[in-house]
């Protein structure tokens, strides 16, 4: 460690933590060297390239081909179907197939014309058709009516058989205009500011309309440039458009892949990775699939070479976002008891020079999600303020941050974190009271747009994220001696830095008339949170008295350190 905190120095002087426990980098660096050398960024990138070439909605052709690609490569890596694996086979996978509750949707082609000028074409704007749109009967001409922007739309007019255009969300517009007013279809424009629509004038964010087998209508989504042209044409009296859509709405099946490297001693205890296949972008989320598949293949190669021996099981889950992860947790209560950590890989390959933003670790709820200040900043994706009852004290936050910050230093790669926000596969873990984190990037100016293509993906980022994610999984599942002491050291160091940072923020606020009672509450909450974080290290099942002594002394030292900090709040 390059820096030593007051708490840690105190513990050393007291003999509460052995000098041996301080050699955290000697513990983690072998994992870095092993995984960094073995993880194949070219293979990860090749998977991203294949997956992102398909428009993916759960159950459609693109989604299913992506799942089949994963299965094919798992087999090549030595994973054996569960149904025919022997009891001593450690690399296994399960292909799950179940009826899809709702119909799926497949786009093939489409165009929108203003007179003879083509405004949009599916070949260059594959998000132009709202998900669940039905096909047209060849190219059809419609009168288009502009009804305004936002929620207060001018819908009190005859719209039957016309296409309604608004600067509004396409789903609600469809309900109001098609399902309530008999419109033939809708055209919508809505792009968040962070997507820079006036710069990325051809970008369209994908969205969906309600499933509607009665009206069998459509929704179109516009880029900024197409929106401006259409508004100008309507204002000039040119209100005729031509729409040609080729799509398919049909019954299908849902595919999921669950691959595992079985633990040698505690196979019922698991570290679970999850990467969702659906969503049509390269970074969102072909990149997560690419990193996770290569993490699984890297694990297989290292296992076969005798370089790793996880005592706990590592699970690699590929499927429908949130749904597949929730199902894996809920469908087998006994299995769920053994899930010790969950990690979501979502938007993990960004070339940030093009996309903007940085790599982020979205933390489990900690006090930084209650009092968002100092280093804590919500992304533009957005989050809500949490309460103390929402906190999830666990060492997983600080361990993951410390590993990735170490990789960042080695590779001159920017690593940041954000308070809990939700919206991805870490949520089902947390809902089940299982430690769960999200690895991702934001703010991405191409988020959910049809400009999120392969050219926005960085092989180096795939490599960095894959290395860190697999390092953490191997550290926690191999369960080597002194693991718990190293994790406790990481957590106690993080606690000390955090309390010092919060003290400085509180002192600044008090010097400007802040409320002392509130600031005492903030510091005390952080201290109580970290006391519980220290206790959570017991889930690693440490052996011997050394850890217990370290834990007791660390908790006592934190209490004293907190009292010292509170005494400085004047």
Coordinates of C-alpha atoms in Angstrom, one line a residue:
X1 CA 0.0 0.0 0.0
X2 CA 1.3 3.4 -0.9
X3 CA -0.6 5.3 1.9
X4 CA -1.2 4.5 5.5
X5 CA -4.2 5.8 7.5
X6 CA -4.3 6.9 11.0
X7 CA -6.4 3.8 11.9
X8 CA -4.1 1.4 10.2
X9 CA -1.0 3.0 11.7
X10 CA -2.7 2.7 15.1
X11 CA -3.4 -0.9 14.6
X12 CA 0.1 -1.7 13.6
X13 CA 1.5 0.0 16.7
X14 CA -1.0 -2.0 18.8
X15 CA 0.0 -5.1 17.1
X16 CA -3.6 -5.6 16.1
X17 CA -2.8 -6.4 12.5
X18 CA 0.2 -8.4 11.6
X19 CA 2.8 -7.0 9.2
X20 CA 2.1 -10.1 7.1
X21 CA -1.5 -9.0 6.6
X22 CA -0.2 -5.7 5.2
X23 CA 1.3 -7.4 2.1
X24 CA -2.0 -7.1 0.3
X25 CA -0.4 -6.5 -3.1
X26 CA 1.7 -9.6 -2.7
X27 CA -1.6 -11.4 -2.3
X28 CA -3.4 -9.8 -5.3
X29 CA -0.5 -9.3 -7.8
X30 CA -0.2 -13.0 -8.6
X31 CA -3.8 -13.1 -9.6
X32 CA -3.3 -10.0 -11.7
X33 CA -0.3 -11.5 -13.5
X34 CA -2.1 -14.7 -14.0
X35 CA -5.4 -13.4 -15.4
X36 CA -4.0 -10.4 -17.2
X37 CA -1.7 -12.7 -19.2
X38 CA -4.3 -15.3 -20.0
X39 CA -7.4 -13.2 -20.7
X40 CA -7.7 -13.0 -24.5
X41 CA -9.1 -9.6 -25.5
X42 CA -9.2 -10.6 -29.2
X43 CA -11.6 -13.4 -28.4
X44 CA -13.7 -11.2 -26.2
X45 CA -13.8 -8.6 -29.1
X46 CA -14.8 -11.3 -31.6
X47 CA -17.8 -12.3 -29.4
X48 CA -18.8 -8.6 -29.2
X49 CA -18.5 -8.4 -33.0
X50 CA -20.8 -11.4 -33.5
X51 CA -23.4 -10.5 -30.9
X52 CA -23.7 -6.8 -31.8
X53 CA -24.3 -7.6 -35.5
X54 CA -27.8 -8.8 -34.5
X55 CA -30.8 -6.8 -33.2
X56 CA -31.5 -8.6 -29.9
X57 CA -34.9 -8.9 -28.1
X58 CA -35.4 -11.8 -25.8
X59 CA -36.6 -14.8 -27.9
X60 CA -35.9 -13.3 -31.3
X61 CA -33.4 -14.6 -33.9
X62 CA -30.6 -12.3 -32.8
X63 CA -30.9 -13.1 -29.1
X64 CA -31.0 -16.8 -29.8
X65 CA -28.1 -16.8 -32.1
X66 CA -26.1 -15.0 -29.4
X67 CA -27.0 -17.7 -26.9
X68 CA -26.0 -20.4 -29.4
X69 CA -22.7 -18.6 -30.0
X70 CA -22.0 -18.7 -26.2
X71 CA -22.8 -22.4 -26.1
X72 CA -20.6 -23.3 -29.0
X73 CA -17.6 -21.5 -27.5
X74 CA -18.2 -22.9 -24.1
X75 CA -18.1 -26.4 -25.6
X76 CA -14.8 -25.6 -27.4
X77 CA -13.4 -24.4 -24.1
X78 CA -14.2 -27.8 -22.5
X79 CA -17.5 -27.1 -20.7
X80 CA -19.7 -30.2 -20.8
X81 CA -23.5 -30.3 -20.8
X82 CA -24.7 -30.8 -17.3
X83 CA -26.9 -33.8 -18.2
X84 CA -24.0 -35.9 -19.4
X85 CA -21.3 -34.6 -17.1
X86 CA -19.7 -37.0 -14.6
X87 CA -19.6 -36.2 -10.9
X88 CA -16.0 -35.2 -11.0
X89 CA -16.4 -33.0 -14.1
X90 CA -15.7 -29.4 -13.0
X91 CA -16.6 -27.5 -16.2
X92 CA -20.3 -27.8 -16.9
X93 CA -23.1 -25.8 -18.5
X94 CA -26.8 -26.0 -18.8
X95 CA -28.9 -24.8 -21.8
X96 CA -32.3 -23.7 -20.4
X97 CA -35.3 -23.5 -22.8
X98 CA -38.7 -22.3 -21.7
X99 CA -41.8 -20.9 -23.4
X100 CA -41.7 -17.1 -23.8
X101 CA -44.6 -15.6 -21.9
X102 CA -45.0 -12.7 -24.5
X103 CA -44.5 -12.7 -28.2
X104 CA -41.0 -11.7 -29.4
X105 CA -40.2 -9.2 -32.1
X106 CA -37.9 -9.3 -35.1
X107 CA -37.1 -6.3 -37.4
X108 CA -36.0 -7.0 -40.9
X109 CA -36.2 -3.7 -42.8
X110 CA -37.9 -0.3 -42.8
X111 CA -37.9 3.1 -44.3
X112 CA -39.6 6.5 -43.7
X113 CA -40.0 8.9 -46.6
X114 CA -41.1 12.5 -46.8
X115 CA -42.3 12.7 -50.4
X116 CA -39.4 11.1 -52.3
X117 CA -36.8 12.0 -49.7
X118 CA -35.8 9.2 -47.4
X119 CA -35.6 10.4 -43.9
X120 CA -34.7 7.1 -42.2
X121 CA -33.7 3.6 -43.3
X122 CA -33.3 0.5 -41.1
X123 CA -29.9 -0.2 -42.7
X124 CA -28.4 2.9 -41.1
X125 CA -30.8 3.5 -38.2
X126 CA -31.7 0.1 -36.8
X127 CA -33.5 1.8 -33.9
X128 CA -36.0 3.6 -36.2
X129 CA -38.8 1.1 -35.5
X130 CA -40.2 0.9 -32.0
X131 CA -40.0 -2.6 -30.6
X132 CA -43.3 -4.5 -31.0
X133 CA -44.2 -2.6 -34.2
X134 CA -46.2 -4.5 -36.7
X135 CA -45.3 -4.5 -40.4
X136 CA -47.0 -2.3 -43.0
X137 CA -48.7 -3.7 -46.1
X138 CA -45.8 -2.7 -48.4
X139 CA -45.1 1.0 -48.6
X140 CA -48.1 3.0 -47.4
X141 CA -48.8 6.7 -47.5
X142 CA -50.2 8.5 -44.5
X143 CA -51.1 12.0 -43.4
X144 CA -49.0 13.0 -40.5
X145 CA -50.2 15.3 -37.7
X146 CA -47.9 17.1 -35.3
X147 CA -49.5 17.4 -31.8
X148 CA -46.7 19.1 -29.8
X149 CA -44.2 18.0 -27.2
X150 CA -44.2 16.7 -23.6
X151 CA -47.4 15.4 -21.9
X152 CA -49.8 18.2 -22.9
X153 CA -50.4 17.1 -26.5
X154 CA -53.1 18.3 -28.8
X155 CA -54.9 15.0 -29.2
X156 CA -58.4 16.4 -29.1
X157 CA -58.9 16.2 -32.9
X158 CA -59.8 13.6 -35.5
X159 CA -56.7 11.3 -35.7
X160 CA -58.3 8.2 -37.1
X161 CA -56.2 6.7 -39.9
X162 CA -53.5 9.3 -39.5
X163 CA -49.9 9.1 -38.1
X164 CA -49.5 11.2 -35.0
X165 CA -46.1 12.9 -34.5
X166 CA -45.0 14.3 -31.1
X167 CA -41.8 15.1 -29.2
X168 CA -42.7 12.6 -26.5
X169 CA -42.2 9.1 -25.3
X170 CA -43.3 6.7 -28.0
X171 CA -45.0 4.2 -25.6
X172 CA -47.4 6.6 -24.0
X173 CA -48.0 8.4 -27.3
X174 CA -49.0 5.0 -28.9
X175 CA -51.5 4.3 -26.1
X176 CA -53.0 7.8 -26.3
X177 CA -53.1 8.1 -30.1
X178 CA -53.5 4.6 -31.5
X179 CA -55.3 2.7 -28.8
X180 CA -57.5 5.6 -27.6
X181 CA -58.0 7.7 -30.8
X182 CA -57.7 5.3 -33.7
X183 CA -54.5 6.7 -35.2
X184 CA -52.8 4.5 -37.8
X185 CA -49.4 4.8 -36.1
X186 CA -47.1 7.2 -34.2
X187 CA -43.8 9.0 -34.8
X188 CA -41.9 10.1 -31.7
X189 CA -38.8 12.0 -30.9
X190 CA -37.2 12.1 -27.4
X191 CA -33.4 12.1 -26.9
X192 CA -31.8 12.9 -23.5
X193 CA -29.3 15.8 -23.5
X194 CA -26.4 13.5 -22.6
X195 CA -26.8 11.8 -26.0
X196 CA -25.9 15.2 -27.6
X197 CA -28.5 15.0 -30.3
X198 CA -27.5 18.2 -31.9
X199 CA -24.0 16.8 -32.4
X200 CA -25.0 13.1 -33.0
X201 CA -27.8 14.2 -35.4
X202 CA -28.5 10.7 -36.7
X203 CA -28.7 8.9 -33.4
X204 CA -31.9 7.2 -32.3
X205 CA -32.5 5.6 -28.9
X206 CA -34.4 2.3 -29.0
X207 CA -37.7 2.1 -27.3
X208 CA -40.9 0.1 -27.4
X209 CA -44.6 0.4 -27.8
X210 CA -47.2 -1.7 -26.0
X211 CA -47.8 -5.2 -27.4
X212 CA -51.1 -4.7 -29.4
X213 CA -52.4 -7.6 -31.4
X214 CA -55.7 -5.8 -32.0
X215 CA -54.6 -2.6 -33.8
X216 CA -51.4 -4.2 -35.2
X217 CA -49.9 -0.8 -35.6
X218 CA -46.4 0.8 -35.4
X219 CA -44.3 3.4 -33.8
X220 CA -41.4 5.1 -35.5
X221 CA -38.5 6.9 -33.7
X222 CA -36.7 9.9 -35.1
X223 CA -33.2 11.2 -35.0
X224 CA -32.7 14.9 -34.3
X225 CA -32.0 15.5 -38.0
X226 CA -35.1 13.6 -39.1
X227 CA -37.2 15.4 -36.5
X228 CA -36.2 18.8 -37.7
X229 CA -36.8 18.0 -41.3
X230 CA -40.3 16.5 -40.6
X231 CA -41.3 19.5 -38.4
X232 CA -40.2 22.0 -41.1
X233 CA -42.1 20.1 -43.8
X234 CA -45.3 20.0 -41.8
X235 CA -45.0 23.7 -41.0
X236 CA -44.7 24.3 -44.7
X237 CA -47.9 22.3 -45.5
X238 CA -46.1 19.1 -46.6
X239 CA -47.8 16.5 -44.4
X240 CA -47.6 13.3 -46.5
X241 CA -45.2 10.5 -45.5
X242 CA -44.5 7.0 -46.8
X243 CA -43.9 4.2 -44.4
X244 CA -42.6 0.7 -45.2
X245 CA -41.9 -1.7 -42.3
X246 CA -40.9 -5.3 -42.5
X247 CA -41.1 -6.9 -39.0
X248 CA -42.4 -10.1 -37.4
X249 CA -44.2 -10.6 -34.1
X250 CA -44.4 -14.2 -33.1
X251 CA -44.4 -16.8 -30.4
X252 CA -40.9 -18.0 -29.4
X253 CA -38.9 -19.6 -26.6
X254 CA -36.5 -18.0 -24.0
X255 CA -33.0 -19.3 -23.9
X256 CA -30.6 -19.1 -21.0
X257 CA -27.1 -20.4 -20.5
X258 CA -25.8 -21.3 -17.0
X259 CA -22.1 -22.3 -17.0
X260 CA -20.1 -23.3 -14.0
X261 CA -16.7 -24.1 -12.8
X262 CA -17.5 -26.3 -9.9
X263 CA -15.7 -25.7 -6.6
X264 CA -13.4 -28.4 -5.4
X265 CA -14.3 -28.2 -1.7
X266 CA -17.4 -25.9 -1.3
X267 CA -19.3 -26.4 -4.6
X268 CA -22.6 -25.2 -3.1
X269 CA -21.1 -21.7 -2.4
X270 CA -21.0 -19.5 -5.5
X271 CA -19.7 -16.4 -7.1
X272 CA -22.3 -15.6 -9.8
X273 CA -21.5 -13.5 -12.9
X274 CA -24.4 -12.2 -15.0
X275 CA -24.4 -10.6 -18.5
X276 CA -27.6 -10.0 -20.3
X277 CA -27.9 -10.8 -24.0
X278 CA -30.8 -8.5 -25.0
X279 CA -30.5 -4.9 -26.0
X280 CA -29.2 -4.3 -29.5
X281 CA -26.0 -2.3 -28.8
X282 CA -22.3 -3.2 -28.9
X283 CA -21.4 -1.8 -25.5
X284 CA -25.0 -2.5 -24.2
X285 CA -24.6 -5.3 -23.9
X286 CA -22.6 -7.3 -26.4
X287 CA -19.6 -6.1 -24.4
X288 CA -20.8 -7.8 -21.2
X289 CA -21.4 -11.1 -23.1
X290 CA -18.0 -10.9 -24.6
X291 CA -16.2 -10.3 -21.4
X292 CA -18.1 -12.9 -19.5
X293 CA -17.6 -15.6 -22.1
X294 CA -13.9 -14.9 -22.3
X295 CA -13.8 -15.0 -18.4
X296 CA -15.3 -18.4 -18.5
X297 CA -12.9 -19.6 -21.2
X298 CA -9.9 -18.1 -19.4
X299 CA -11.0 -19.9 -16.2
X300 CA -11.2 -23.2 -18.1
X301 CA -7.7 -22.8 -19.6
X302 CA -6.3 -21.9 -16.2
X303 CA -8.0 -24.9 -14.5
X304 CA -6.8 -27.3 -17.2
X305 CA -3.2 -25.9 -16.8
X306 CA -3.4 -26.5 -13.0
X307 CA -2.9 -22.8 -12.3
X308 CA -6.1 -22.3 -10.3
X309 CA -8.3 -24.4 -8.0
X310 CA -11.4 -22.6 -6.9
X311 CA -12.8 -24.2 -3.7
X312 CA -16.1 -22.4 -4.4
X313 CA -18.1 -22.5 -7.6
X314 CA -18.0 -19.7 -10.2
X315 CA -21.2 -19.4 -12.2
X316 CA -21.4 -17.6 -15.6
X317 CA -25.0 -16.6 -16.5
X318 CA -26.2 -15.4 -19.9
X319 CA -29.8 -14.5 -20.6
X320 CA -32.5 -11.9 -20.3
X321 CA -31.6 -8.9 -18.2
X322 CA -32.8 -9.1 -14.5
X323 CA -35.3 -11.9 -15.4
X324 CA -32.7 -14.6 -15.8
X325 CA -30.7 -13.5 -12.8
X326 CA -33.9 -13.3 -10.6
X327 CA -35.0 -16.7 -11.8
X328 CA -31.6 -18.3 -11.0
X329 CA -31.9 -16.9 -7.4
X330 CA -35.6 -17.6 -6.8
X331 CA -36.3 -20.9 -8.5
X332 CA -34.0 -23.0 -6.1
X333 CA -34.1 -21.7 -2.5
X334 CA -31.3 -24.1 -1.5
X335 CA -29.0 -23.0 -4.3
X336 CA -29.7 -19.4 -3.4
X337 CA -28.5 -19.9 0.1
X338 CA -25.0 -20.6 -1.3
X339 CA -24.8 -17.5 -3.6
X340 CA -22.3 -15.4 -1.7
X341 CA -21.6 -12.7 -4.4
X342 CA -23.2 -11.5 -7.6
X343 CA -21.6 -9.3 -10.3
X344 CA -23.3 -7.8 -13.3
X345 CA -21.3 -7.0 -16.4
X346 CA -23.1 -4.4 -18.4
X347 CA -21.5 -1.8 -20.8
X348 CA -18.0 -2.9 -20.0
X349 CA -16.1 -2.3 -23.3
X350 CA -16.3 1.4 -23.9
X351 CA -13.8 3.4 -25.9
X352 CA -14.3 6.4 -23.7
X353 CA -12.4 8.7 -26.0
X354 CA -15.4 8.3 -28.3
X355 CA -18.3 7.5 -25.9
X356 CA -17.3 9.9 -23.0
X357 CA -17.7 8.8 -19.4
X358 CA -15.5 6.5 -17.4
X359 CA -15.5 2.9 -16.1
X360 CA -17.7 2.8 -13.0
X361 CA -18.3 0.4 -10.1
X362 CA -21.8 0.8 -8.9
X363 CA -21.7 0.1 -5.2
X364 CA -24.1 -1.7 -3.0
X365 CA -26.1 0.8 -1.0
X366 CA -23.8 2.5 1.5
X367 CA -24.2 5.9 3.3
X368 CA -22.8 7.6 0.1
X369 CA -26.2 6.9 -1.4
X370 CA -28.0 8.7 1.4
X371 CA -25.7 11.7 1.6
X372 CA -24.4 12.2 -2.0
X373 CA -21.5 14.6 -1.5
X374 CA -17.8 14.8 -1.9
X375 CA -16.5 11.9 -4.1
X376 CA -20.1 10.6 -4.4
X377 CA -21.8 11.5 -7.6
X378 CA -24.8 10.0 -9.3
X379 CA -24.4 9.3 -13.0
X380 CA -26.8 10.9 -15.5
X381 CA -28.6 7.6 -15.6
X382 CA -29.9 8.8 -12.2
X383 CA -30.6 7.5 -8.7
X384 CA -32.9 8.2 -5.8
X385 CA -31.8 9.1 -2.3
X386 CA -31.8 6.1 0.0
X387 CA -32.4 5.7 3.7
X388 CA -30.5 4.0 6.5
X389 CA -32.8 0.9 6.2
X390 CA -31.6 0.4 2.6
X391 CA -27.9 0.0 3.5
X392 CA -26.1 -3.2 2.6
X393 CA -22.9 -3.3 4.6
X394 CA -20.4 -5.6 3.0
X395 CA -16.7 -5.7 2.1
X396 CA -17.6 -6.5 -1.5
X397 CA -17.7 -2.7 -2.3
X398 CA -14.2 -1.8 -1.1
X399 CA -12.6 -5.0 -2.3
X400 CA -13.8 -4.5 -5.8
X401 CA -12.9 -0.8 -5.9
X402 CA -9.4 -1.6 -4.5
X403 CA -8.7 -4.3 -7.1
X404 CA -9.9 -2.1 -10.0
X405 CA -8.0 1.0 -8.8
X406 CA -4.9 -1.1 -8.6
X407 CA -5.4 -2.2 -12.3
X408 CA -6.1 1.4 -13.2
X409 CA -2.7 2.5 -11.7
X410 CA -0.9 -0.3 -13.5
X411 CA -2.5 0.5 -16.9
X412 CA -3.1 4.3 -16.6
X413 CA -6.8 3.6 -16.9
X414 CA -9.5 5.7 -15.2
X415 CA -11.6 3.9 -12.6
X416 CA -14.4 5.5 -10.7
X417 CA -17.5 4.5 -8.7
X418 CA -21.0 5.7 -8.2
X419 CA -23.7 5.4 -5.5
X420 CA -26.3 2.7 -6.0
X421 CA -28.8 3.5 -8.8
X422 CA -30.2 0.1 -10.0
X423 CA -31.4 -1.0 -13.4
X424 CA -29.3 -4.0 -14.1
X425 CA -28.5 -7.6 -13.1
X426 CA -27.1 -6.6 -9.7
X427 CA -30.6 -5.7 -8.5
X428 CA -32.0 -9.3 -8.1
X429 CA -28.9 -10.1 -5.9
X430 CA -29.5 -7.2 -3.6
X431 CA -33.3 -7.8 -3.5
X432 CA -32.4 -11.3 -2.2
X433 CA -30.0 -9.8 0.3
X434 CA -27.0 -11.2 -1.6
X435 CA -24.0 -8.9 -2.1
X436 CA -24.2 -7.6 -5.7
X437 CA -22.3 -5.0 -7.8
X438 CA -22.5 -3.6 -11.3
X439 CA -19.5 -3.0 -13.5
X440 CA -20.4 -0.5 -16.2
X441 CA -19.6 2.9 -18.0
X442 CA -21.4 6.2 -18.0
X443 CA -22.1 8.8 -19.2
X444 CA -22.1 7.3 -22.8
X445 CA -23.3 9.7 -25.4
X446 CA -24.4 6.7 -27.5
X447 CA -26.3 4.9 -24.7
X448 CA -29.2 2.9 -26.2
X449 CA -28.7 4.5 -29.6
X450 CA -28.1 2.9 -32.9
X451 CA -24.7 4.5 -32.9
X452 CA -23.6 2.1 -30.2
X453 CA -21.7 -0.1 -32.6
X454 CA -18.5 -2.0 -32.7
X455 CA -16.4 1.1 -33.5
X456 CA -17.2 2.4 -29.9
X457 CA -15.7 -0.7 -28.3
X458 CA -12.1 -0.8 -26.9
X459 CA -10.3 -4.1 -26.7
X460 CA -8.2 -2.7 -23.9
X461 CA -11.2 -1.9 -21.9
X462 CA -12.6 -5.4 -22.4
X463 CA -9.3 -6.7 -21.2
X464 CA -9.1 -4.5 -18.1
X465 CA -12.6 -5.2 -17.0
X466 CA -12.3 -8.9 -17.6
X467 CA -9.0 -9.1 -15.7
X468 CA -10.4 -7.3 -12.7
X469 CA -13.7 -9.2 -12.6
X470 CA -12.1 -12.6 -12.9
X471 CA -9.3 -11.7 -10.4
X472 CA -12.0 -10.9 -7.8
X473 CA -13.9 -14.1 -8.5
X474 CA -10.8 -16.2 -8.2
X475 CA -9.6 -14.6 -5.0
X476 CA -12.9 -15.2 -3.3
X477 CA -13.5 -18.7 -4.6
X478 CA -9.9 -20.1 -4.2
X479 CA -10.2 -19.1 -0.5
X480 CA -6.4 -19.1 0.1
X481 CA -5.0 -18.7 3.6
X482 CA -5.0 -15.2 4.9
X483 CA -7.8 -14.1 2.5
X484 CA -10.0 -12.9 5.3
X485 CA -7.2 -10.8 6.8
X486 CA -6.4 -9.2 3.5
X487 CA -10.1 -8.4 2.9
X488 CA -10.3 -6.9 6.4
X489 CA -7.3 -4.8 5.7
X490 CA -8.8 -3.4 2.5
X491 CA -12.1 -2.6 4.4
X492 CA -10.4 -1.0 7.4
X493 CA -8.2 1.2 5.1
X494 CA -11.2 2.3 3.1
X495 CA -13.1 3.1 6.4
X496 CA -10.3 5.3 7.6
X497 CA -10.0 7.3 4.4
X498 CA -13.8 7.6 4.2
X499 CA -14.1 8.9 7.8
X500 CA -11.3 11.4 7.2
X501 CA -13.0 12.6 4.0
X502 CA -16.4 12.9 5.6
X503 CA -14.8 14.8 8.6
X504 CA -13.4 17.4 6.2
X505 CA -16.7 17.8 4.4
X506 CA -18.5 18.2 7.7
X507 CA -16.0 20.7 9.0
X508 CA -16.4 22.8 5.9
X509 CA -20.2 22.8 6.2
X510 CA -20.1 23.6 9.9
X511 CA -17.8 26.6 9.2
X512 CA -20.5 27.9 6.9
X513 CA -23.4 27.5 9.4
X514 CA -24.1 23.8 9.0
X515 CA -26.0 21.7 11.5
X516 CA -23.7 19.8 13.9
X517 CA -26.3 17.2 14.8
X518 CA -26.7 16.3 11.1
X519 CA -22.9 16.0 10.6
X520 CA -22.5 13.8 13.7
X521 CA -25.3 11.6 12.3
X522 CA -23.4 11.3 9.0
X523 CA -20.1 10.4 10.6
X524 CA -21.7 8.0 13.0
X525 CA -23.7 6.3 10.2
X526 CA -20.5 5.7 8.2
X527 CA -18.8 4.3 11.3
X528 CA -21.7 2.0 12.1
X529 CA -21.8 0.9 8.5
X530 CA -18.1 0.0 8.6
X531 CA -18.4 -1.9 11.8
X532 CA -20.9 -4.2 10.0
X533 CA -18.7 -4.3 6.9
X534 CA -15.9 -5.7 9.2
X535 CA -18.3 -8.3 10.5
X536 CA -19.2 -9.3 7.0
X537 CA -15.7 -10.7 6.5
X538 CA -16.8 -13.6 8.6
X539 CA -18.7 -15.0 5.6
X540 CA -15.3 -16.1 4.2
X541 CA -15.2 -18.6 7.0
X542 CA -11.7 -17.7 8.3
X543 CA -9.8 -20.3 10.4
X544 CA -7.8 -19.8 13.5
X545 CA -7.6 -17.1 16.2
X546 CA -5.5 -14.6 14.3
X547 CA -8.5 -13.3 12.3
X548 CA -10.7 -13.0 15.3
X549 CA -8.1 -11.0 17.1
X550 CA -7.6 -8.8 14.1
X551 CA -11.4 -8.3 13.7
X552 CA -11.9 -7.4 17.4
X553 CA -9.0 -5.0 17.5
X554 CA -10.0 -3.4 14.2
X555 CA -13.5 -2.8 15.4
X556 CA -12.2 -1.3 18.7
X557 CA -9.8 0.9 16.8
X558 CA -12.6 2.1 14.6
X559 CA -14.7 3.0 17.6
X560 CA -11.8 5.1 19.0
X561 CA -11.0 6.6 15.7
X562 CA -14.7 7.6 15.3
X563 CA -14.7 9.3 18.7
X564 CA -11.6 11.2 17.7
X565 CA -13.3 12.4 14.5
X566 CA -16.5 13.3 16.3
X567 CA -14.5 15.3 18.8
X568 CA -13.2 17.5 15.9
X569 CA -16.7 18.5 14.8
X570 CA -16.9 22.0 16.3

